[in-house]
Coordinates of N, CA and C and ligand atoms in Angstrom, one line a residue:
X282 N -84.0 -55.8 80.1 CA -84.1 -56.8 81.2 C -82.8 -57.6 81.3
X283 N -81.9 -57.3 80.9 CA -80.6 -57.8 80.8 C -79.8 -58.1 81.9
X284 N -79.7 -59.9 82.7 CA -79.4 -59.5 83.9 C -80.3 -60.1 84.8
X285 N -81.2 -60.4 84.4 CA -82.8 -60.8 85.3 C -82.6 -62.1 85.0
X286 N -82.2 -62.8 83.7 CA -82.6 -63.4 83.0 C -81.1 -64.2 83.2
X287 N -81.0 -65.8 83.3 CA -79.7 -66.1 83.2 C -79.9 -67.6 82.4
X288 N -79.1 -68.0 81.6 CA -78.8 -69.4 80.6 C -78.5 -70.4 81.1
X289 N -79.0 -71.9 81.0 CA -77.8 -72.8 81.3 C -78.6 -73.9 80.5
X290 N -77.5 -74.6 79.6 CA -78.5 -75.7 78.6 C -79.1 -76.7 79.1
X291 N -80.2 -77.2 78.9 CA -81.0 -78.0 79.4 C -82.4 -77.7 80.4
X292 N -81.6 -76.7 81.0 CA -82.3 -75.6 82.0 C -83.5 -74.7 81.1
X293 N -83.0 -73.9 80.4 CA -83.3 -73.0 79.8 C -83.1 -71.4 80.7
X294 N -84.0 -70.7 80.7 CA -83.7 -69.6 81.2 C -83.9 -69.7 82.4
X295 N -83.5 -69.0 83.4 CA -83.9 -68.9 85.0 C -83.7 -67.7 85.7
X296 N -84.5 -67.3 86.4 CA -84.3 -66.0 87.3 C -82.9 -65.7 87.6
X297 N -82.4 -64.8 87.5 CA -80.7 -65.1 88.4 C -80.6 -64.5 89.6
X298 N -81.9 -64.2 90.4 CA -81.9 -64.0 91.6 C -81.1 -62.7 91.9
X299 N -80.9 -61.8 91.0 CA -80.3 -60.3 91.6 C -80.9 -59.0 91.1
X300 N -81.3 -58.0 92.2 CA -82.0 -57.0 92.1 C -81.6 -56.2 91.2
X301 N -82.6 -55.1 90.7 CA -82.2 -53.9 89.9 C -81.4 -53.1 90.3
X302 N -80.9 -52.8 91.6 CA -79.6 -52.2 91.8 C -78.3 -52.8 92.3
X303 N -78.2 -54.3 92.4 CA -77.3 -55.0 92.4 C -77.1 -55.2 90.6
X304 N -77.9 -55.1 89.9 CA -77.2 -55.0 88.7 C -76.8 -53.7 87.9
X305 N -77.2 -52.7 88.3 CA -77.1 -51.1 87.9 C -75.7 -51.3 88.7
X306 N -75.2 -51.9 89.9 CA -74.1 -51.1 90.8 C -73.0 -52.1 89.4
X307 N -73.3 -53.2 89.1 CA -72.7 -54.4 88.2 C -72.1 -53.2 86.9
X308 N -73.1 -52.9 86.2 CA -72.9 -52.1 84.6 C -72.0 -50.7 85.5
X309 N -72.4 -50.2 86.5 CA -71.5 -48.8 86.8 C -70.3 -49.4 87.2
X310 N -70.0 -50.3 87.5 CA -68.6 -51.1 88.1 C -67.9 -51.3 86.7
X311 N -68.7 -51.7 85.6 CA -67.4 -52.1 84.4 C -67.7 -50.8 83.6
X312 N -67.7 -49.3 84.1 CA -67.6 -48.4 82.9 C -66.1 -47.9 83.6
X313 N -65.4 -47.7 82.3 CA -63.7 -47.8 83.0 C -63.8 -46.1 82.4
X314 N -62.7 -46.0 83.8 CA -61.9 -44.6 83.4 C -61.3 -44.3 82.1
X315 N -60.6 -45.1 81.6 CA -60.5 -44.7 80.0 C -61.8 -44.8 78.9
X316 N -62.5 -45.0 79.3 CA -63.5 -45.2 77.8 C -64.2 -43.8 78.2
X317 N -63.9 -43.0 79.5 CA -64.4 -41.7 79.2 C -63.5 -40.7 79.6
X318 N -62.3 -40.6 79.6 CA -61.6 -39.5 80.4 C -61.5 -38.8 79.0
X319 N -61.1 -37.6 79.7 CA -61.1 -35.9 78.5 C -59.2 -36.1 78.8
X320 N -59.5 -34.9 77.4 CA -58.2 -34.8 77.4 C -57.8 -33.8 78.0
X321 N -56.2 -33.9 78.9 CA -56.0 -33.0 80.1 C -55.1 -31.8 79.7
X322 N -55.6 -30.7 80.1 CA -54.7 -29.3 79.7 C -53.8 -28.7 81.2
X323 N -52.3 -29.3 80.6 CA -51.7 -29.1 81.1 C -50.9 -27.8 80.9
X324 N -50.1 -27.4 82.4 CA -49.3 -26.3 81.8 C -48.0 -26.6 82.3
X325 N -46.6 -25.9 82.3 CA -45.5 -26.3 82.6 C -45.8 -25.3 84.4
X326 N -45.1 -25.7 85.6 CA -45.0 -25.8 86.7 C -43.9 -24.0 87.0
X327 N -43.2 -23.7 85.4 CA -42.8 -22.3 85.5 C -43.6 -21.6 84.9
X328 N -45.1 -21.5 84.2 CA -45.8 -21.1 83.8 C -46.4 -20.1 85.0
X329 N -46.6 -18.5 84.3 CA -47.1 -17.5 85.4 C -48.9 -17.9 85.6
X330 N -48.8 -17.1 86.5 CA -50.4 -17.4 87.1 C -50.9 -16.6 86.3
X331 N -50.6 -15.5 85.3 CA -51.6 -14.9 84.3 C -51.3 -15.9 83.3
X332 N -50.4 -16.3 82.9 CA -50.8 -17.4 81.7 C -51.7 -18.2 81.9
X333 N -51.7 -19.0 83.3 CA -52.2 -19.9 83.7 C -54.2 -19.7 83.5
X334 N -54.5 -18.3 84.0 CA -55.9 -18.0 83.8 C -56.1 -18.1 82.2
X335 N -55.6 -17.1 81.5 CA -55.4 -17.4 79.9 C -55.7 -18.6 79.4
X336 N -55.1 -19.8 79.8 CA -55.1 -21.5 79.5 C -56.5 -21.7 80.1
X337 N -56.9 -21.1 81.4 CA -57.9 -21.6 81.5 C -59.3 -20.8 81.0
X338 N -59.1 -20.3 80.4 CA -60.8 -19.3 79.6 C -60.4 -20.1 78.2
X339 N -59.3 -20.1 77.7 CA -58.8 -20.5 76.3 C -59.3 -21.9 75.8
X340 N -59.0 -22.8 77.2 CA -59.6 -24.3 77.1 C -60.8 -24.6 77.7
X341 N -61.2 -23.4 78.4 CA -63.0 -23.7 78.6 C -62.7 -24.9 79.8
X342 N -61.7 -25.0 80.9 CA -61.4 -26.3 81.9 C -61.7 -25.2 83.3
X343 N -62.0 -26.3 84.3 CA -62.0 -25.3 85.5 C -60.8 -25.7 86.2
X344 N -60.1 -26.5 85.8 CA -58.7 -27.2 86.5 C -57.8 -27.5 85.5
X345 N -56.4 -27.0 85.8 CA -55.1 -27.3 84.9 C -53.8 -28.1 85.7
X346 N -53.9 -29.3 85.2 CA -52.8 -30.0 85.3 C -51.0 -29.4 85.4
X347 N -50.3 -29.1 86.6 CA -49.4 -28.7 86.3 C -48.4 -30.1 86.3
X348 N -47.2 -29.7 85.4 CA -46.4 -30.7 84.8 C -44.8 -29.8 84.9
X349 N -43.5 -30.7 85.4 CA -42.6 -30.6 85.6 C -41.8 -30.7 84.3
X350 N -40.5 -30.4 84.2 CA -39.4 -30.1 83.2 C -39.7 -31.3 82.6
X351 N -39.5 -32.0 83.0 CA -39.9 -33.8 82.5 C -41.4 -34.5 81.8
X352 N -42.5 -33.3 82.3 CA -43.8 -33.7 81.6 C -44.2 -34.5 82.9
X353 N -43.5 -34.7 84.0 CA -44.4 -35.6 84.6 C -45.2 -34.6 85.6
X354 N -46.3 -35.0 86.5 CA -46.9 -34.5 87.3 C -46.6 -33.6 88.5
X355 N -46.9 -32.6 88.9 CA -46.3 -31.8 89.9 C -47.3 -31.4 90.6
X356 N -48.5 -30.9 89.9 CA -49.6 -30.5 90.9 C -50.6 -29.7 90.2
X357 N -52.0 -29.7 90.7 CA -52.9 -29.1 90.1 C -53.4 -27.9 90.4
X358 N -54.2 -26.6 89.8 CA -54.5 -25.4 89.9 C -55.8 -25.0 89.4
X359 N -56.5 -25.0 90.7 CA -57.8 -24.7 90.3 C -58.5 -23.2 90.3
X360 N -59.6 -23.2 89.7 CA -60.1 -21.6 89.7 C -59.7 -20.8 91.3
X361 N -60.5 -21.6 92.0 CA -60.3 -20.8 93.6 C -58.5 -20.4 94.0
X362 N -57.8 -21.7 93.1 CA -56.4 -21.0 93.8 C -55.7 -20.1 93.2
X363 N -56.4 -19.9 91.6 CA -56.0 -18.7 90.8 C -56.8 -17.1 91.1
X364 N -57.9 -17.2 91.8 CA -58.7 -16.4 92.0 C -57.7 -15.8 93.7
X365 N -57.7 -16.8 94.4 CA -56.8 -16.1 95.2 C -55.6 -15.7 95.2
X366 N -54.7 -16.4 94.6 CA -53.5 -15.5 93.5 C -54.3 -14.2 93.7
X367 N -54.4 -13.9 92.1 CA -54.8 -12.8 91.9 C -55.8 -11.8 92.9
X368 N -56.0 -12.0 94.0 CA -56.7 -11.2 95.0 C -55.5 -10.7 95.9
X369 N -54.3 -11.7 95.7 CA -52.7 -11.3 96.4 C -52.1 -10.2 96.2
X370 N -52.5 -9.3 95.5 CA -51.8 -8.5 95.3 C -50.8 -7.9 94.2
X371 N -50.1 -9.5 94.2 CA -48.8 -9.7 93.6 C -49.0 -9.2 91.9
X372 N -47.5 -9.2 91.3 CA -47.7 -9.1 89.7 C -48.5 -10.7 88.9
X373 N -49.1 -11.0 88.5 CA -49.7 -12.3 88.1 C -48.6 -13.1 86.9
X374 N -48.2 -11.8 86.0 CA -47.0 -12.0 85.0 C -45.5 -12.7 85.5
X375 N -45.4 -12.3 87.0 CA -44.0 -12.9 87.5 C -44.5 -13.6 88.9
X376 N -45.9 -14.1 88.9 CA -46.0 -15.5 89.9 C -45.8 -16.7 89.2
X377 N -45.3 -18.1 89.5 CA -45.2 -19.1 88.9 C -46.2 -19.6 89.4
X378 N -47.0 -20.7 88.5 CA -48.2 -21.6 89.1 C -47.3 -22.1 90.0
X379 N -46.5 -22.9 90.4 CA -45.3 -23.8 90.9 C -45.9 -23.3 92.4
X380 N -45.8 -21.8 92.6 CA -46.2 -21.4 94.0 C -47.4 -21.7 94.5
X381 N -48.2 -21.4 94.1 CA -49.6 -21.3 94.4 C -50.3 -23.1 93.9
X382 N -49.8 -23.9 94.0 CA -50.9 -24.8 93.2 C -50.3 -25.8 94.1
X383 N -51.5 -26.6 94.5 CA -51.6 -28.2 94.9 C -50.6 -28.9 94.7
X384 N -49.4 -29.0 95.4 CA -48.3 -30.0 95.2 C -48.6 -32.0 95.3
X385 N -47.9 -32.4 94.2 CA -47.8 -33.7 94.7 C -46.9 -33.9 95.9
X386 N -46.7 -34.8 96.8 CA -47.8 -35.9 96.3 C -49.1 -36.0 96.8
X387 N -49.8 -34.8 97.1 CA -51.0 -34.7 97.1 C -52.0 -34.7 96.9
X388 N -51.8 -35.2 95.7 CA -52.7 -35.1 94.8 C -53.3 -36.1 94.6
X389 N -54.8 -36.0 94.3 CA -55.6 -37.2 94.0 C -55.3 -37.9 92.7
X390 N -55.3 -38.9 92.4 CA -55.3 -39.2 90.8 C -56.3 -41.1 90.7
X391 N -56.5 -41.0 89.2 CA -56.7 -42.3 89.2 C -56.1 -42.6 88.2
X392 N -56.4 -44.0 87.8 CA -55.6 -44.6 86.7 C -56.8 -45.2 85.5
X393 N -56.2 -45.2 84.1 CA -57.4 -45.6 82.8 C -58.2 -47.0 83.4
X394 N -57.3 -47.7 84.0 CA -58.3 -49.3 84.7 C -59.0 -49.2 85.8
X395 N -59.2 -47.6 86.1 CA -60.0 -47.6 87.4 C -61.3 -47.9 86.9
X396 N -62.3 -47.6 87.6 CA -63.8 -48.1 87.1 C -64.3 -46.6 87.4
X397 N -65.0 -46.1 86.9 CA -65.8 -44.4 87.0 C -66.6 -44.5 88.0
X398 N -66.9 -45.5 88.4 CA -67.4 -45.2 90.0 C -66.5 -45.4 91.3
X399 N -65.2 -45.6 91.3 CA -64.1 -45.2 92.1 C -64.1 -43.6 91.7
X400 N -63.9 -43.3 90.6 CA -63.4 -41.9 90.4 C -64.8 -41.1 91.0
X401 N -65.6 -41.7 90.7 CA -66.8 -40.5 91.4 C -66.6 -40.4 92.5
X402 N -66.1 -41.4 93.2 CA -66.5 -41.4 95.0 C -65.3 -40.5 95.3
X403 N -64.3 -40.7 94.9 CA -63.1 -39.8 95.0 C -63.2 -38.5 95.0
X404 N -64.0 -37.8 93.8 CA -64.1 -36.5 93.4 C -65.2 -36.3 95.1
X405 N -66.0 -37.1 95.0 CA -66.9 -36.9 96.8 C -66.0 -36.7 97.6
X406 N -65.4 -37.8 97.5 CA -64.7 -38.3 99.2 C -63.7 -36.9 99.3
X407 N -62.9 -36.4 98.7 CA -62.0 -35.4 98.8 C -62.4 -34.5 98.3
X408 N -63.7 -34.1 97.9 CA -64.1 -33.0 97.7 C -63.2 -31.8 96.9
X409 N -63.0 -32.3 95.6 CA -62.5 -31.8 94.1 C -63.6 -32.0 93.2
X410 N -63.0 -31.0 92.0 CA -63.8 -31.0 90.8 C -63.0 -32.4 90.3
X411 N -61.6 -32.1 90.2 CA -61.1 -33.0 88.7 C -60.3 -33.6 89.2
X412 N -59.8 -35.1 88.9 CA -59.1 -36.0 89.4 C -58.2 -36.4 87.6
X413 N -56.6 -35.8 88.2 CA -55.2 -36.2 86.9 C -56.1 -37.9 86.5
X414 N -56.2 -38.5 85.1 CA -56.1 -39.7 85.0 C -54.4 -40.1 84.5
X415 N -54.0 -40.7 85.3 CA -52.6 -40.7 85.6 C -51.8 -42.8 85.4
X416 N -50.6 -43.1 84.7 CA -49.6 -43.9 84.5 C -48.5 -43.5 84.9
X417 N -48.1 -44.6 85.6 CA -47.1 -44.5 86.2 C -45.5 -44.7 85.6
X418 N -44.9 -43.8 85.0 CA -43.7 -44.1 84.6 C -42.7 -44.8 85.5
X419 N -42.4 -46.2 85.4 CA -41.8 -46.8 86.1 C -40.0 -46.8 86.4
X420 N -40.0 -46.3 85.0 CA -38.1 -46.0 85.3 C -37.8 -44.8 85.9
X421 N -38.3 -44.2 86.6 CA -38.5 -42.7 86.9 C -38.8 -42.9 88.4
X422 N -38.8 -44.0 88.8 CA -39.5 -44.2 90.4 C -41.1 -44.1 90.5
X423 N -41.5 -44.5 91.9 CA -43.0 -44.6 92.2 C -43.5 -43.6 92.2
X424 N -43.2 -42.1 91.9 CA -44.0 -41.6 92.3 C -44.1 -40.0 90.7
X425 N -43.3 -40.5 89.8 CA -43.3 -40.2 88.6 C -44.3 -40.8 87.6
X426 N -45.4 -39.8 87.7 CA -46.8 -39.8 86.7 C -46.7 -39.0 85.2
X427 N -47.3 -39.9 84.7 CA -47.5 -38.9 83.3 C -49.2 -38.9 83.3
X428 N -49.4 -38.0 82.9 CA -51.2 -37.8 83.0 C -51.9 -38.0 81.4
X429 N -52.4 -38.9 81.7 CA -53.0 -39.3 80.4 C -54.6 -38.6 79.9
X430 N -55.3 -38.0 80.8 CA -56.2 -37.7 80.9 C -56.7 -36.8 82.0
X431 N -58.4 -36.9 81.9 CA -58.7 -35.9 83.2 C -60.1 -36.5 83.5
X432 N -60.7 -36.6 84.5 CA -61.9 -37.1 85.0 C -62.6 -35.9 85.6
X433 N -63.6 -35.3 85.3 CA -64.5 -34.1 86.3 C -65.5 -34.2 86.6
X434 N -66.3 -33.6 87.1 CA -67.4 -33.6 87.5 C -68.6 -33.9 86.4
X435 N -68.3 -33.3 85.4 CA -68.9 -33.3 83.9 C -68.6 -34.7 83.2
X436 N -67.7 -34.8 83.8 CA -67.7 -36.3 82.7 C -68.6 -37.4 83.6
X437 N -69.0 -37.2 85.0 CA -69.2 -38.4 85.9 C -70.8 -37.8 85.3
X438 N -71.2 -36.9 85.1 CA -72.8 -36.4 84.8 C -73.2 -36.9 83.4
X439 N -71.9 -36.8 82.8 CA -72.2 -37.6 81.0 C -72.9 -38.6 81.3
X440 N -72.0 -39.3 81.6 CA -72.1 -41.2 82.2 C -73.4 -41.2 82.3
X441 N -73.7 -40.4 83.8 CA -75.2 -40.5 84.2 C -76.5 -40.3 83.4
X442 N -76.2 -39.9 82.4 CA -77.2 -39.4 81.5 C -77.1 -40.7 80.9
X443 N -76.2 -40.9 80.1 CA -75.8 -42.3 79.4 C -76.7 -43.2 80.0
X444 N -76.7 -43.3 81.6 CA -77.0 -44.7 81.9 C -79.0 -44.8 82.2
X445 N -79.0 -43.6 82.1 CA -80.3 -42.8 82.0 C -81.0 -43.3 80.3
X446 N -80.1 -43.0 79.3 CA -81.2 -43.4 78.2 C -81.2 -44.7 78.0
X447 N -83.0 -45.0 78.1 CA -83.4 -46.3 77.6 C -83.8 -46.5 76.3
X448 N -83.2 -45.7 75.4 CA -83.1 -47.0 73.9 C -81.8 -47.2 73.5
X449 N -81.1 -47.6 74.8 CA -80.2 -48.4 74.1 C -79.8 -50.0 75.2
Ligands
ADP574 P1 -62.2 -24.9 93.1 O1 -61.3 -24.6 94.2 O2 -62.1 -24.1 91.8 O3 -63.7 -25.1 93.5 P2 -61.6 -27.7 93.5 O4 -62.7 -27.9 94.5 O5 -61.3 -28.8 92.6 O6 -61.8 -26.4 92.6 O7 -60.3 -27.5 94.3 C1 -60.2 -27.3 95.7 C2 -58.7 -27.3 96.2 O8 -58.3 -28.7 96.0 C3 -57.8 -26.4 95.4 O9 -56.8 -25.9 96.2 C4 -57.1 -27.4 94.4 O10 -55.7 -27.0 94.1 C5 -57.1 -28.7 95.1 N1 -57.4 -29.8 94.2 C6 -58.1 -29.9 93.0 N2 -58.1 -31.1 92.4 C7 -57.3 -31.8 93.2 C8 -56.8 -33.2 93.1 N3 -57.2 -34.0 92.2 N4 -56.0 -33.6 94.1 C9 -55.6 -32.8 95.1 N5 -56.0 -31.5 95.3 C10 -56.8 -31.0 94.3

């Protein structure tokens, strides 16, 4: 009942006058992007698209972070754009992900202080699995990320279970 119930001395307890989903939106508002993001499997941006599938059966991910000579952010590569690769024709061994994958700066990202219900709406609103959790290297310019993490669909369904058990 945590939340129903509000203190003030002299007073004692008092209704606080806010509903069960004004306070459910309250608890999903303070669970931050860092207290759940996964760790993100990245690959280098000259890495071939058969490596690239490889990385992804190996790490069990349905999206790989690609990353430039510098480590910072370049663009992401998901099952469907590797599956179409490989329906191209082409040698898979001498395609670079670099070709084929989601360039920045188009890419969606969030950051560890976002709140997990920004990142859900995001993964909705633009219709992806996985959003880079991304810092901004500042001596590098605005638009130089280093990815600290990964947010997916799977981690937004953790949460929900989480907020689902009542013994705690
Ligand atoms: P899949 O295509 O395997 O179902 P997604 O729905 O996540 O996976 O990807 C759809 C398209 O959006 C792909 O072309 C992918 O490169 C791109 N994409 C995936 N994640 C992001 C992101 N965070 N920001 C921008 N584009 C993305």
């Amino acid at each position: 009942m945590a939340g129903y119930l509000d203190a003030r001395p002299r007073v004692g307890y008092f209704y606080a006058g806010k509903t069960g989903n004004q306070l459910l939106a309250e608890r999903l508002r303070k669970m931050k992007v860092s207290d759940y993001k996964a760790r993100p499997v990245v690959i280098r941006e000259a890495s071939s698209v058969y490596d690239a599938i490889t990385t992804l059966f190996l790490e069990d991910v349905g999206t790989l972070y690609v990353v430039n000579e510098e480590g910072l952010l370049a663009g992401v590569v998901s099952r469907k754009d590797l599956l179409r690769a490989a329906l191209g024709g082409k040698r898979l061994e001498d395609l670079p992900v670099g070709v084929i994958m989601t360039r920045m700066p188009n890419i969606i990202t969030v950051t560890p202080e976002d709140s997990l219900y920004d990142a859900a709406k995001k993964l909705i609103d633009y219709e992806v699995d996985s959003l880079p959790v991304v810092v901004e290297v500042k001596e590098k310019g605005p638009r130089a990320l280093e990815v600290v993490g990964r947010i997916t669909k799977t981690t937004i369904t953790r949460a929900f279970v989480e907020l689902g058990q009542t013994d705690r």
